[in-house]
Tab-separated table of C-alpha atoms in Angstrom:
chain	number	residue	atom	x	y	z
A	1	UNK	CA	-62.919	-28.329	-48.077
A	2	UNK	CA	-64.350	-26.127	-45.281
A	3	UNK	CA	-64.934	-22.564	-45.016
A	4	UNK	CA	-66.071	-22.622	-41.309
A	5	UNK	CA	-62.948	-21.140	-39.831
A	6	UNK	CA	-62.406	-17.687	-39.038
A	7	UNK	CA	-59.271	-16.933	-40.645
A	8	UNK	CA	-56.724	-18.899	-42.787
A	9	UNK	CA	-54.030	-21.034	-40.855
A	10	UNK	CA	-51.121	-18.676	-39.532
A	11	UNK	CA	-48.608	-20.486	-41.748
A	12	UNK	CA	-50.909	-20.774	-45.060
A	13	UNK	CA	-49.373	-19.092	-48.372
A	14	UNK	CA	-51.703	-16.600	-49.393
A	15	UNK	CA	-51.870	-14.190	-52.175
A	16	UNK	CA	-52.639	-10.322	-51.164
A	17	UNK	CA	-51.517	-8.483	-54.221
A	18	UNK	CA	-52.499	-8.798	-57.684
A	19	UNK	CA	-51.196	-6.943	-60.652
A	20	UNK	CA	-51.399	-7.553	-64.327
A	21	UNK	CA	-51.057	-5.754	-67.787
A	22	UNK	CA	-52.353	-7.633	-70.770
A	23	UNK	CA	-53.937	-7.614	-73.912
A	24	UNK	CA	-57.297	-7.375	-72.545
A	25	UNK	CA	-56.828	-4.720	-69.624
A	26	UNK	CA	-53.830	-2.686	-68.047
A	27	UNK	CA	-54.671	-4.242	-64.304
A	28	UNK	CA	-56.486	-6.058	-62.573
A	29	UNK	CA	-60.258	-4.460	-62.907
A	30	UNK	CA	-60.484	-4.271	-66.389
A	31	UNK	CA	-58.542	-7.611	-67.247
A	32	UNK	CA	-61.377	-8.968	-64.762
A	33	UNK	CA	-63.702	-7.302	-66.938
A	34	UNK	CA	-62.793	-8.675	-70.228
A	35	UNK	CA	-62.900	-12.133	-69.346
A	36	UNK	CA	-66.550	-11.538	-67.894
A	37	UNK	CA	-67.551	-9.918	-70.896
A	38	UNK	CA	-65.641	-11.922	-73.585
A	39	UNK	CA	-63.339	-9.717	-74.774
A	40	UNK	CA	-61.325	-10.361	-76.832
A	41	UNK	CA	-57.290	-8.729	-77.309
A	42	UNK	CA	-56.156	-10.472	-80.049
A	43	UNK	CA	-55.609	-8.775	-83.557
A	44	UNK	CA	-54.155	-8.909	-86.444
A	45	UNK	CA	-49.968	-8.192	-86.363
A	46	UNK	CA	-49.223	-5.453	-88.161
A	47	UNK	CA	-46.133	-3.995	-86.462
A	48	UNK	CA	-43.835	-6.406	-88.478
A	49	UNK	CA	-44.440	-8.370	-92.051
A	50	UNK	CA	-45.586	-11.900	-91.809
A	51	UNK	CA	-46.627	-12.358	-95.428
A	52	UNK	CA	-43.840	-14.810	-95.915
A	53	UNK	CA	-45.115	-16.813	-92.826
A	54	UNK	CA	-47.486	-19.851	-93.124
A	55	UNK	CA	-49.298	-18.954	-89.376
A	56	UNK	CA	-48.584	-15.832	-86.327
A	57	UNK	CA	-50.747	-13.243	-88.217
A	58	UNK	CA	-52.472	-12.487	-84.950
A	59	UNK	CA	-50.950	-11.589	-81.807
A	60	UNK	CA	-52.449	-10.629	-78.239
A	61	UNK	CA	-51.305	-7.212	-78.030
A	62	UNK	CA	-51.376	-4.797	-75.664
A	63	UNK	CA	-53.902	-2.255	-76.193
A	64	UNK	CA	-51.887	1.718	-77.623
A	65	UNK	CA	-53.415	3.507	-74.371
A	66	UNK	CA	-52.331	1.083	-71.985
A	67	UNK	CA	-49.002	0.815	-73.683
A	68	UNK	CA	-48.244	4.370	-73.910
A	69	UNK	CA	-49.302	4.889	-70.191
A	70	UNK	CA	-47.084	1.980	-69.168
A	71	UNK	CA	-44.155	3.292	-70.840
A	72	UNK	CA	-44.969	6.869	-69.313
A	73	UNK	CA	-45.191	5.532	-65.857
A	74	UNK	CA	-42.681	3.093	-65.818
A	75	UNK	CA	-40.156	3.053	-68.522
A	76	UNK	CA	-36.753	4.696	-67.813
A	77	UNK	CA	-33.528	4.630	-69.532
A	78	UNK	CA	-31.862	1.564	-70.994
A	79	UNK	CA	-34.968	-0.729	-69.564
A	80	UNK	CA	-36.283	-3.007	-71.850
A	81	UNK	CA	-40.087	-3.594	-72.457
A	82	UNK	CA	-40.299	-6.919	-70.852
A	83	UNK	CA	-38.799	-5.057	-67.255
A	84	UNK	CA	-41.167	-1.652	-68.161
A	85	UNK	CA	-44.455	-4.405	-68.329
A	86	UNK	CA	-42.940	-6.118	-64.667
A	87	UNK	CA	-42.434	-3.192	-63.338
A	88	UNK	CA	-46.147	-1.542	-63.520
A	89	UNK	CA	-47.844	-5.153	-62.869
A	90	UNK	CA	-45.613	-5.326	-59.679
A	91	UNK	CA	-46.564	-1.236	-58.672
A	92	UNK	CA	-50.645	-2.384	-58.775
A	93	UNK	CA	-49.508	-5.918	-56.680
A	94	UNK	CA	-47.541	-3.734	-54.232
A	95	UNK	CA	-50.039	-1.127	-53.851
A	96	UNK	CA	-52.553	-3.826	-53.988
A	97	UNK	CA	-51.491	-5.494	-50.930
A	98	UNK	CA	-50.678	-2.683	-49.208
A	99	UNK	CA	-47.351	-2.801	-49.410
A	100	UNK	CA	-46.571	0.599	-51.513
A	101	UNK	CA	-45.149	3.039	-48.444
A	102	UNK	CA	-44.331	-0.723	-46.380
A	103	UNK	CA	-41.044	0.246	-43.866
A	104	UNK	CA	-37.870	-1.756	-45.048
A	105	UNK	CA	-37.979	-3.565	-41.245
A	106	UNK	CA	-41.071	-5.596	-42.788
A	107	UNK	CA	-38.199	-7.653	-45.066
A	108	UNK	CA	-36.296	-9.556	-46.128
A	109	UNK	CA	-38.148	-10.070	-49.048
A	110	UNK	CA	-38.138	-12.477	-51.981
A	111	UNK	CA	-38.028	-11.276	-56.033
A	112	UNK	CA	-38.906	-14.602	-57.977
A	113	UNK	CA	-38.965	-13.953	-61.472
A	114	UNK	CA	-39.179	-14.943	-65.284
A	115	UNK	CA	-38.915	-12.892	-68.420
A	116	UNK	CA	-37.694	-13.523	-71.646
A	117	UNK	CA	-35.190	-11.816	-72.343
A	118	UNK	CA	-34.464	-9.234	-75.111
A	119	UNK	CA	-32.354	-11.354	-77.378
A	120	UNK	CA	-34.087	-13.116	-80.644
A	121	UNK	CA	-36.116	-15.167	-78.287
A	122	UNK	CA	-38.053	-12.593	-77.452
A	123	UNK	CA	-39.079	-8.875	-76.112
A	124	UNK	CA	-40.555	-6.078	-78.217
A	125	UNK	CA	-40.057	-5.636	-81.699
A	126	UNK	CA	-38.122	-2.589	-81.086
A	127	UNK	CA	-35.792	-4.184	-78.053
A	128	UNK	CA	-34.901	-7.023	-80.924
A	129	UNK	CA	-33.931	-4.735	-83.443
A	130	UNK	CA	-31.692	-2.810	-80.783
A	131	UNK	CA	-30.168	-6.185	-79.540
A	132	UNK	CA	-29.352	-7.312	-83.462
A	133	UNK	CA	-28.236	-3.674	-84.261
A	134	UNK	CA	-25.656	-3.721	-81.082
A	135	UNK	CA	-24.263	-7.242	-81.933
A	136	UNK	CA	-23.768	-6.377	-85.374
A	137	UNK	CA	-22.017	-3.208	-84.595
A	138	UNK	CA	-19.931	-5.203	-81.716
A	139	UNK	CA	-18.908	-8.005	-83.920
A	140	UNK	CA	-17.798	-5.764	-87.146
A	141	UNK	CA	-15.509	-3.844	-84.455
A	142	UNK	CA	-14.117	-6.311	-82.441
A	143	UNK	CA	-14.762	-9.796	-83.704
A	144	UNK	CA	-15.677	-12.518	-81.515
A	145	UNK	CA	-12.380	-12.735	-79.610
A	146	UNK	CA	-13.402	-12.900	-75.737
A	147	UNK	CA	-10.768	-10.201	-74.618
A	148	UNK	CA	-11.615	-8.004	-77.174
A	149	UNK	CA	-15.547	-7.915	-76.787
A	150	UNK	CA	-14.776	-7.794	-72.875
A	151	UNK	CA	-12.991	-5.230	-73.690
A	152	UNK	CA	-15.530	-3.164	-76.056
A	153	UNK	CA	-18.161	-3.637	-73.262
A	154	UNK	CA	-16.194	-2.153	-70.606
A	155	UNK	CA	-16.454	1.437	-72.761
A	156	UNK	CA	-20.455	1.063	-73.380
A	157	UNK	CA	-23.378	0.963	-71.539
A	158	UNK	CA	-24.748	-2.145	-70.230
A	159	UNK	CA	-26.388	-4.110	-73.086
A	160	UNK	CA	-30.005	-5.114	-72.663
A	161	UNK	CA	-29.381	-8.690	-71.989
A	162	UNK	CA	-26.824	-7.834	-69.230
A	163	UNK	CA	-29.255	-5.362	-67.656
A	164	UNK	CA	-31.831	-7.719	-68.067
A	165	UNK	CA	-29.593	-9.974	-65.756
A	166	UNK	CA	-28.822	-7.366	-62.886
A	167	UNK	CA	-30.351	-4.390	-62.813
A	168	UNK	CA	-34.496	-5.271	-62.337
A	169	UNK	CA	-33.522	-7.259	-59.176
A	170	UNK	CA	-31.268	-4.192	-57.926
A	171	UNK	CA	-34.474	-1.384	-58.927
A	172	UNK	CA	-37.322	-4.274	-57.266
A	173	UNK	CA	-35.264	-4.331	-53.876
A	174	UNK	CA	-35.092	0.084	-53.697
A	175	UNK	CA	-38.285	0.285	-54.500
A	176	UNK	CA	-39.125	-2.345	-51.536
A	177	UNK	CA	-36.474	-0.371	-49.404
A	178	UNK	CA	-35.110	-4.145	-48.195
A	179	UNK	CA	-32.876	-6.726	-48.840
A	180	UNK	CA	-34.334	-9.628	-51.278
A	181	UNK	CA	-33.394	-13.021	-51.994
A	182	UNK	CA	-33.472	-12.540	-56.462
A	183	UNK	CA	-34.300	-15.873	-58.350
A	184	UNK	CA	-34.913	-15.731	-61.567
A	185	UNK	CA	-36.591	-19.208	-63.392
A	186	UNK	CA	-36.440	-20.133	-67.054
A	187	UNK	CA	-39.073	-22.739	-67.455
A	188	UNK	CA	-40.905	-21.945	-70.672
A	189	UNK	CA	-44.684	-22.056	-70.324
A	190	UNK	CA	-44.585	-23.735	-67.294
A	191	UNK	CA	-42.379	-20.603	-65.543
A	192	UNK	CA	-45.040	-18.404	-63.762
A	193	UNK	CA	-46.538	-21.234	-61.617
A	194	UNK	CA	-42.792	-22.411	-61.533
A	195	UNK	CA	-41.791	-19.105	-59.486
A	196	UNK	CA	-44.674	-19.038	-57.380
A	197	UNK	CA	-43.843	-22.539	-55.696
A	198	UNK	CA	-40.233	-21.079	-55.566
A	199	UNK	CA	-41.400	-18.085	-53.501
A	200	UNK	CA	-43.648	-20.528	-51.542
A	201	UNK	CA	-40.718	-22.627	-50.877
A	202	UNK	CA	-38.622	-19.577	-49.592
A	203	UNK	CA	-41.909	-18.357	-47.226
A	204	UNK	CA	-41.607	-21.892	-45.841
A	205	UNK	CA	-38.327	-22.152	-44.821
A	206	UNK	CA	-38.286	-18.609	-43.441
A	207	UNK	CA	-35.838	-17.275	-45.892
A	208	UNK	CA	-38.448	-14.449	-46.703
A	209	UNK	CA	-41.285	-12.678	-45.072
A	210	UNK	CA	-42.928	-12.328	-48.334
A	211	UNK	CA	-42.554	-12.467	-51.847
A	212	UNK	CA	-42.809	-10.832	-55.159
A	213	UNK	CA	-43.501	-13.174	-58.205
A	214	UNK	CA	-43.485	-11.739	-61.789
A	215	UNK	CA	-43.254	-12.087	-65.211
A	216	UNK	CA	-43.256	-10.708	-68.320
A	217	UNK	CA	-43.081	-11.590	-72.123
A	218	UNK	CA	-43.046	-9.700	-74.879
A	219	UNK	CA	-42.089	-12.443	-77.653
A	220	UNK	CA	-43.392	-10.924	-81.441
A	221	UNK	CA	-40.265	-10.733	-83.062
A	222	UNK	CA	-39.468	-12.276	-86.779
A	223	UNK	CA	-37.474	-15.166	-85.219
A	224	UNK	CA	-39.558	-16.399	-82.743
A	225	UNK	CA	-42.327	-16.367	-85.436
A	226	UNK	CA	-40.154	-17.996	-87.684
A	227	UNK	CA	-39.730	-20.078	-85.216
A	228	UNK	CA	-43.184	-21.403	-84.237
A	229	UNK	CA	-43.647	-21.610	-88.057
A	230	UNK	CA	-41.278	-23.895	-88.229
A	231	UNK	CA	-43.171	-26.478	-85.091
A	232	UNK	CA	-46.834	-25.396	-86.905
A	233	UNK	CA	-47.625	-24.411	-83.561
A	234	UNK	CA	-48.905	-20.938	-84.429
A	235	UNK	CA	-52.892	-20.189	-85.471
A	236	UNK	CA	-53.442	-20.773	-88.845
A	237	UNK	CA	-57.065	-19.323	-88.683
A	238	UNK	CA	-57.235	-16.882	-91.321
A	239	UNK	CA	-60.829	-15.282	-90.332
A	240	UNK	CA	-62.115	-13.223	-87.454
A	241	UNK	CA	-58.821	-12.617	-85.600
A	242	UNK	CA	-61.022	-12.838	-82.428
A	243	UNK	CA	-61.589	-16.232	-82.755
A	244	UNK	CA	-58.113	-17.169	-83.388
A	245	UNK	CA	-57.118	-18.662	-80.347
A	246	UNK	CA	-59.308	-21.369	-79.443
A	247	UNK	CA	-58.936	-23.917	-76.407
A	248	UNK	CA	-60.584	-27.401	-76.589
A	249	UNK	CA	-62.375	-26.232	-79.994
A	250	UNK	CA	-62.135	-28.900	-82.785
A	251	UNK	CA	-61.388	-26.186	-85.569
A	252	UNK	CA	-58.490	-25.139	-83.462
A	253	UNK	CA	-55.393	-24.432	-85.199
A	254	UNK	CA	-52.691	-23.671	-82.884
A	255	UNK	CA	-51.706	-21.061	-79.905
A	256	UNK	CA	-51.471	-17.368	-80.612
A	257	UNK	CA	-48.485	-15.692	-78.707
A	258	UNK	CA	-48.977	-12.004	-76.851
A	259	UNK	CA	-47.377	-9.803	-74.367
A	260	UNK	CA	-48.387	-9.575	-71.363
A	261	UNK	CA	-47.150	-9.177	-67.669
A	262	UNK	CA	-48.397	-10.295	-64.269
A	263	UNK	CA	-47.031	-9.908	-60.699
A	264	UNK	CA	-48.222	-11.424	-56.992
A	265	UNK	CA	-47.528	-10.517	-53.524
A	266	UNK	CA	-46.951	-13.773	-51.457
A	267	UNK	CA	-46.980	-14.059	-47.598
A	268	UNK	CA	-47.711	-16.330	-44.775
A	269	UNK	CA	-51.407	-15.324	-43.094
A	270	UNK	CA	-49.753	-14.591	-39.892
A	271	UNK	CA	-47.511	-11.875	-41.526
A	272	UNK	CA	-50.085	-10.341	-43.718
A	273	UNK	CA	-52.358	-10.836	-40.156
A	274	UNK	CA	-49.073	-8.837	-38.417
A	275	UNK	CA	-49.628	-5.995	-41.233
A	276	UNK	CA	-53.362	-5.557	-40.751
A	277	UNK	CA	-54.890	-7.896	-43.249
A	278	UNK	CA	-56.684	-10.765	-43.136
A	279	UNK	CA	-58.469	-10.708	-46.302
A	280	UNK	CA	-57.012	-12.746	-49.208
A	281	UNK	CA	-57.204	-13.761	-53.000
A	282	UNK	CA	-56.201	-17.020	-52.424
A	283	UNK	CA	-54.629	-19.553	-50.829
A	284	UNK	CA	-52.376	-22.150	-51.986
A	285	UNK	CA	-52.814	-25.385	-51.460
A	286	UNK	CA	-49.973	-27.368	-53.025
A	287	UNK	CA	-48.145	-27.756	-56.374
A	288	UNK	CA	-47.078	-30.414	-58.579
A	289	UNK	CA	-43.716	-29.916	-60.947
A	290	UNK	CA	-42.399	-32.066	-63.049
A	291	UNK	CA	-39.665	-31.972	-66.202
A	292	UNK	CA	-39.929	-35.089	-68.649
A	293	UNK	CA	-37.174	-35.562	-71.323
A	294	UNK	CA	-39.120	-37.934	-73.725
A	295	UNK	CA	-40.204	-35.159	-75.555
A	296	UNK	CA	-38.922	-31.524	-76.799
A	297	UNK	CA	-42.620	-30.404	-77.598
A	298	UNK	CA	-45.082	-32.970	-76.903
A	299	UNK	CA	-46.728	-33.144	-73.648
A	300	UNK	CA	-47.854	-36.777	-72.077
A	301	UNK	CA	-50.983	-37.430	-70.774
A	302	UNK	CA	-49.120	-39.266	-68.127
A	303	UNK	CA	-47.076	-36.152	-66.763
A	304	UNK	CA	-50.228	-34.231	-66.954
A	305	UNK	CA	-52.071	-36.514	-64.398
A	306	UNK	CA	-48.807	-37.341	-62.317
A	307	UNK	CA	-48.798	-32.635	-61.280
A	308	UNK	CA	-52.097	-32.853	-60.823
A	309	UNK	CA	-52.420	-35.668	-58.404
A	310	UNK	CA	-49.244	-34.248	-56.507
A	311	UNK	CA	-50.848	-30.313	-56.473
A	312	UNK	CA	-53.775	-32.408	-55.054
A	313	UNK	CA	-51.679	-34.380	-52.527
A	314	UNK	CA	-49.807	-31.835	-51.488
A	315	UNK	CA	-52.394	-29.617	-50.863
A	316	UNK	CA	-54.333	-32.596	-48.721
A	317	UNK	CA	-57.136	-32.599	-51.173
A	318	UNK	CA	-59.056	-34.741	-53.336
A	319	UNK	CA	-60.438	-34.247	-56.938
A	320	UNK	CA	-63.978	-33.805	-55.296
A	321	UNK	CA	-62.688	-30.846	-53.956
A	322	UNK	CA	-61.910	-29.222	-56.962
A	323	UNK	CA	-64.527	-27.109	-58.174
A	324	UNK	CA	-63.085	-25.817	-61.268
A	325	UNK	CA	-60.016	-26.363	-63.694
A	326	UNK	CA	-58.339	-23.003	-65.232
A	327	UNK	CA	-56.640	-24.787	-67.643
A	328	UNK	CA	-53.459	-24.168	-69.836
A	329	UNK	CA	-55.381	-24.608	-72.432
A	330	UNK	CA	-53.485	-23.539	-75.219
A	331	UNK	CA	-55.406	-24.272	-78.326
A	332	UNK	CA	-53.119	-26.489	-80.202
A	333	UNK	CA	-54.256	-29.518	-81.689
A	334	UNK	CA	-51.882	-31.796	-79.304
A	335	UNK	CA	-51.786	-29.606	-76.019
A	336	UNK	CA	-55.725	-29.631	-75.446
A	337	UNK	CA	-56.466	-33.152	-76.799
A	338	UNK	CA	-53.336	-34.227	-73.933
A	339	UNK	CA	-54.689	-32.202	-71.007
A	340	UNK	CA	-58.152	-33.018	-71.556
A	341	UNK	CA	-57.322	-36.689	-71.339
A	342	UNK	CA	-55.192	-36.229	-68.197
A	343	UNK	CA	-58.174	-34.758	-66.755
A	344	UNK	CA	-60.373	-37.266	-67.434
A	345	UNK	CA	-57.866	-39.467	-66.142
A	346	UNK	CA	-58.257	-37.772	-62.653
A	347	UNK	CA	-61.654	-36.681	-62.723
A	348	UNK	CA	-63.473	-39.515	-64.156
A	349	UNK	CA	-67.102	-38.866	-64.253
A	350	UNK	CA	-67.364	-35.464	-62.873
A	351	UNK	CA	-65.503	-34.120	-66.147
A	352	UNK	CA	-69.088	-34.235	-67.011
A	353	UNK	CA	-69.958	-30.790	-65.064
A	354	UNK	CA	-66.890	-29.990	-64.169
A	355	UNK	CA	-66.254	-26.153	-65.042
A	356	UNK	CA	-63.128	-25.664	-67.109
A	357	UNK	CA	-61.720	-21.880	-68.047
A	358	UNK	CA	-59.191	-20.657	-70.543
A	359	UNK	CA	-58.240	-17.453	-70.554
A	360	UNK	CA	-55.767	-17.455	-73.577
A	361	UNK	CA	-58.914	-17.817	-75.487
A	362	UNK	CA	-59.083	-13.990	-74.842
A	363	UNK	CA	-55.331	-12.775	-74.309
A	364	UNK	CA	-53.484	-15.790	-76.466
A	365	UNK	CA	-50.249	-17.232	-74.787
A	366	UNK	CA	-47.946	-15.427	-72.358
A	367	UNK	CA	-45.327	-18.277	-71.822
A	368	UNK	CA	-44.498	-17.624	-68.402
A	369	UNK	CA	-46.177	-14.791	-67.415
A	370	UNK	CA	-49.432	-16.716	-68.442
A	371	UNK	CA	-49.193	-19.061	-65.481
A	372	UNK	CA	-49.104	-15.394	-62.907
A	373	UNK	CA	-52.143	-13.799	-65.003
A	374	UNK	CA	-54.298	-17.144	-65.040
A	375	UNK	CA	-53.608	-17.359	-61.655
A	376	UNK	CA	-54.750	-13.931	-60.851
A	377	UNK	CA	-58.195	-14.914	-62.653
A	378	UNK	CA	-58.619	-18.145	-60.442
A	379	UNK	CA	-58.285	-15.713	-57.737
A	380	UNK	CA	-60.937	-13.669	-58.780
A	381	UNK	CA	-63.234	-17.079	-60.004
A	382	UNK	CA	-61.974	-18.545	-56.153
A	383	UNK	CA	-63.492	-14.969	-54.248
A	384	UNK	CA	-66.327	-14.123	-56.359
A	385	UNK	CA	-67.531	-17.550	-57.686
A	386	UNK	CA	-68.100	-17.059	-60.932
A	387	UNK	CA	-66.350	-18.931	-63.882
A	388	UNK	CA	-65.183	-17.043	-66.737
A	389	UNK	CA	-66.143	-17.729	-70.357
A	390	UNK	CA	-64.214	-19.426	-72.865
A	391	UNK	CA	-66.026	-17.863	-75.993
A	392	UNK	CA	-64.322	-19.073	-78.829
A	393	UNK	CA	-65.092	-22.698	-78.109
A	394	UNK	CA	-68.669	-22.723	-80.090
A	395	UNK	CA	-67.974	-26.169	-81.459
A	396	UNK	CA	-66.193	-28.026	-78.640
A	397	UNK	CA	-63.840	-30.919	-79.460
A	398	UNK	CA	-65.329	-34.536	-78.634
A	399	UNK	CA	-61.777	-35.651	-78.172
A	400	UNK	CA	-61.498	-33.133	-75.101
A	401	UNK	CA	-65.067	-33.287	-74.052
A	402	UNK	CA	-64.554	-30.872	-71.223
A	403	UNK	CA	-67.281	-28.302	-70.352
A	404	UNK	CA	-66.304	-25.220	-70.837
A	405	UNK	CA	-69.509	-21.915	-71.369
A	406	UNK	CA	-70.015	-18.796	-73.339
A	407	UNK	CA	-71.370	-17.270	-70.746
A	408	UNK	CA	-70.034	-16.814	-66.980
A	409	UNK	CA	-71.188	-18.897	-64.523
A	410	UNK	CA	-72.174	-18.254	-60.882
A	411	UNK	CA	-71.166	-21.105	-58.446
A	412	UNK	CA	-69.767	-21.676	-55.631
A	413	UNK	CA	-65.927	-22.206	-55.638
A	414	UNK	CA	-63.881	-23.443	-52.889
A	415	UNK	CA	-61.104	-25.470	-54.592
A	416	UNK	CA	-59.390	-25.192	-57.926
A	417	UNK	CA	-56.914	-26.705	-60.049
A	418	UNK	CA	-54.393	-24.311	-62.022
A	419	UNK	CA	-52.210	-26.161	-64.772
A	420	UNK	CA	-49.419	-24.695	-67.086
A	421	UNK	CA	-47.351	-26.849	-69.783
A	422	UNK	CA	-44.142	-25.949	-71.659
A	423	UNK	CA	-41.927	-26.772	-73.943
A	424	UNK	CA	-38.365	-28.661	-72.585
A	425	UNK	CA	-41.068	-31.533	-70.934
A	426	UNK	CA	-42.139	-28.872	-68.232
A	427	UNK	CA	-44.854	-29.650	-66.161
A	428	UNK	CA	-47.000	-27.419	-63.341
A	429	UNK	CA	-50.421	-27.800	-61.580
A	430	UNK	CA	-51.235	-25.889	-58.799
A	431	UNK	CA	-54.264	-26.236	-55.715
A	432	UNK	CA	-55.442	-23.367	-54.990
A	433	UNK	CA	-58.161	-22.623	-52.005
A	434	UNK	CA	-61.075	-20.000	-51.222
A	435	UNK	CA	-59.219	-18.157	-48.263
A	436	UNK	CA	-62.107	-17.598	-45.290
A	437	UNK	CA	-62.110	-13.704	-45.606
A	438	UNK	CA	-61.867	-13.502	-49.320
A	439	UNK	CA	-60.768	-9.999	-50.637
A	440	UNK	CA	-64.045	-8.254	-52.909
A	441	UNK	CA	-62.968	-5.304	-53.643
A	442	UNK	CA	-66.080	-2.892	-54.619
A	443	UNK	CA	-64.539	-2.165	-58.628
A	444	UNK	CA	-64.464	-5.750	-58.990
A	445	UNK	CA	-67.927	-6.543	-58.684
């Protein structure tokens, strides 16, 4: 990989806006921050009882000051938590690519998107107890006779999973002041770096000018807990809830689910160029996707290997061009022992000082919006070449044997490999590249 030209390729997919809210920072400079430092954002649940539950006693949750101003900024009427988290990550990405007073002659643009929605899969405690509530109510007053609930609905206000369907698309394209092209992706963990090869796709074939990618999740709720209890594929670490969540340690006991949101602003160079800037995050390379049906839950070392080699190929590259891995890195016993195989597998002998980051060992697991906010931090790793610490792994695995640090490290970084797994066989790896004007903004360090 070369840096020596002046400016990224006209048609190259580049990221110019950033935006995140998560466990471990509100946006983008103090989420930055934390994973320099360490910090951790997972703590013990205590917004619901899990005393009959043999794991989920810690969550990643969003701190009480950045949730109140979240909710003060951007909540509204009817709108679920899950939209209210998209909706300030996508305000910092807009404003962060200088698109936040952007005329509506600079669209059409494109909203890709995934969220769980507020059902009992997921969303705030609260939304899930307002979703139960309103089908209780429906069903003891109608029934389940199609007409008749049809008919109940018509004389209520849109219910959360209906508005969940319609209206953030509808508020996303006023608030652009254009026309978009509204996908929304369910792809489980695998969903965030799902969209973003969507929007990618749609920059390519000139169905968009550029593109907003988001996602939210907000998944504590008794039945998803029950739920992961169930697969044993919650923490079972009773101590320092800190330390819960631990990628490619051996005394790892499974993933620890938060809520979190991320959002990116996606654009060919020659359009941001058109708009005045030619600094970037990112660029990316190429993507590998992949769903396998063998398995419900368990990933395959040999669908692991198969994205990365096509994110690679795509992208033109080699694995001596990657420079580091920010892995998916979930902390269950299977996931990390399966990923750090498949790496091997392409790597070989450079696993051996290879860099490899997790950054759920900080904010635990975001399903889809995960895949955005990790690939907001290999932004940040690709411009400012250092390598985030994964600080919970004090007694690494020998089954992984992948080098992770618990300290940052300082390098140079011109190529890097992005994965994200999920459940349903879903595969994702993504190339990403150091753009030549890389963006450093001053409160970033």
């Amino acid at each position: 990989m070369s840096d020596a030209h002046a400016h990224d390729a006209l048609d190259d997919i580049v990221i110019t806006g950033m935006g995140v809210v998560t466990p471990v920072g509100g946006d983008v400079p103090s989420f930055w921050a934390a994973n320099l430092e360490g910090r951790s954002g997972i703590v013990r649940e205590e917004r619901m009882d899990t005393t009959g539950l043999p794991c989920g006693w810690t969550a990643g949750l969003i701190p009480p000051e950045v949730r109140e101003k979240v909710a003060a900024d951007h909540g509204a009427p009817g709108r679920s938590w899950g939209d209210t988290l998209m909706h300030a990550a996508v305000e910092e990405a807009l404003t962060d690519a200088r698109l936040d007073a952007r005329p509506a002659a600079a669209g059409p643009a494109a909203l890709v998107y995934a969220r769980v929605w507020p059902g009992p899969t997921g969303s705030d405690p609260q939304d899930y107890i307002t979703h139960m509530a309103d089908l209780g109510e429906r069903y003891d007053t109608v029934g389940d006779d199609p007409a008749a609930v049809l008919a109940h609905l018509r004389t209520r206000n849109l219910p959360l999973e209906a508005r969940d369907l319609s209206a953030y698309p509808a508020e996303i394209a006023e608030r652009l002041g254009t026309a978009v092209v509204p996908v929304r992706l369910e792809a489980t963990c695998a969903g965030g770096l799902r969209a973003l090869a969507e929007a990618a796709r749609l920059l390519r074939s000139g169905r968009a000018r550029y593109a907003v990618v988001s996602a939210a999740v907000s998944r504590n709720t008794p039945y998803v807990l029950s739920q992961y209890g169930q697969l044993m594929a919650l923490s079972r670490w009773k101590g320092d809830p800190a330390l819960s969540s631990m990628p490619f340690d051996r005394r790892r006991t499974g993933m620890v689910i938060n809520e979190s949101a991320g959002a990116l602003v996606l654009e060919t160079a020659g359009h941001a160029a058109g708009r005045g800037v030619d600094e970037h995050h990112a660029v990316i390379g190429g993507w590998g996707l992949a769903v396998d049906t063998s398995h419900m839950t368990a990933p395959r070392v040999e669908m692991v290997e198969r994205v990365m080699r096509t994110a690679l190929a795509e992208a033109g590259a080699r694995p001596e061009d990657v420079d580091v891995v920010n892995a998916h890195g979930t902390s269950t016993r299977l996931n990390d022992v399966t990923e750090a195989r498949a790496l091997h597998r392409v790597f070989g002998e450079r696993m051996a000082e290879l860099p490899v980051s997790a950054v759920k060992s900080l904010t635990g697991h975001g399903s889809a919006a995960s895949g955005i906010v990790e690939t907001a931090a290999s932004a940040l790793t690709l411009c400012r070449g250092v390598v985030p610490p994964v600080p919970t792994c004090t007694e690494p695995d020998p089954a992984c044997d992948v080098r992770t640090s618990l300290t940052p490290v300082e390098r140079p970084v011109a190529g890097l490999l992005k994965n994200s797994f999920g459940f349903g066989g879903q595969y994702a790896s993504m190339f990403l590249r150091r753009p030549a004007a890389p963006r450093r903004a001053a409160s970033l360090g």
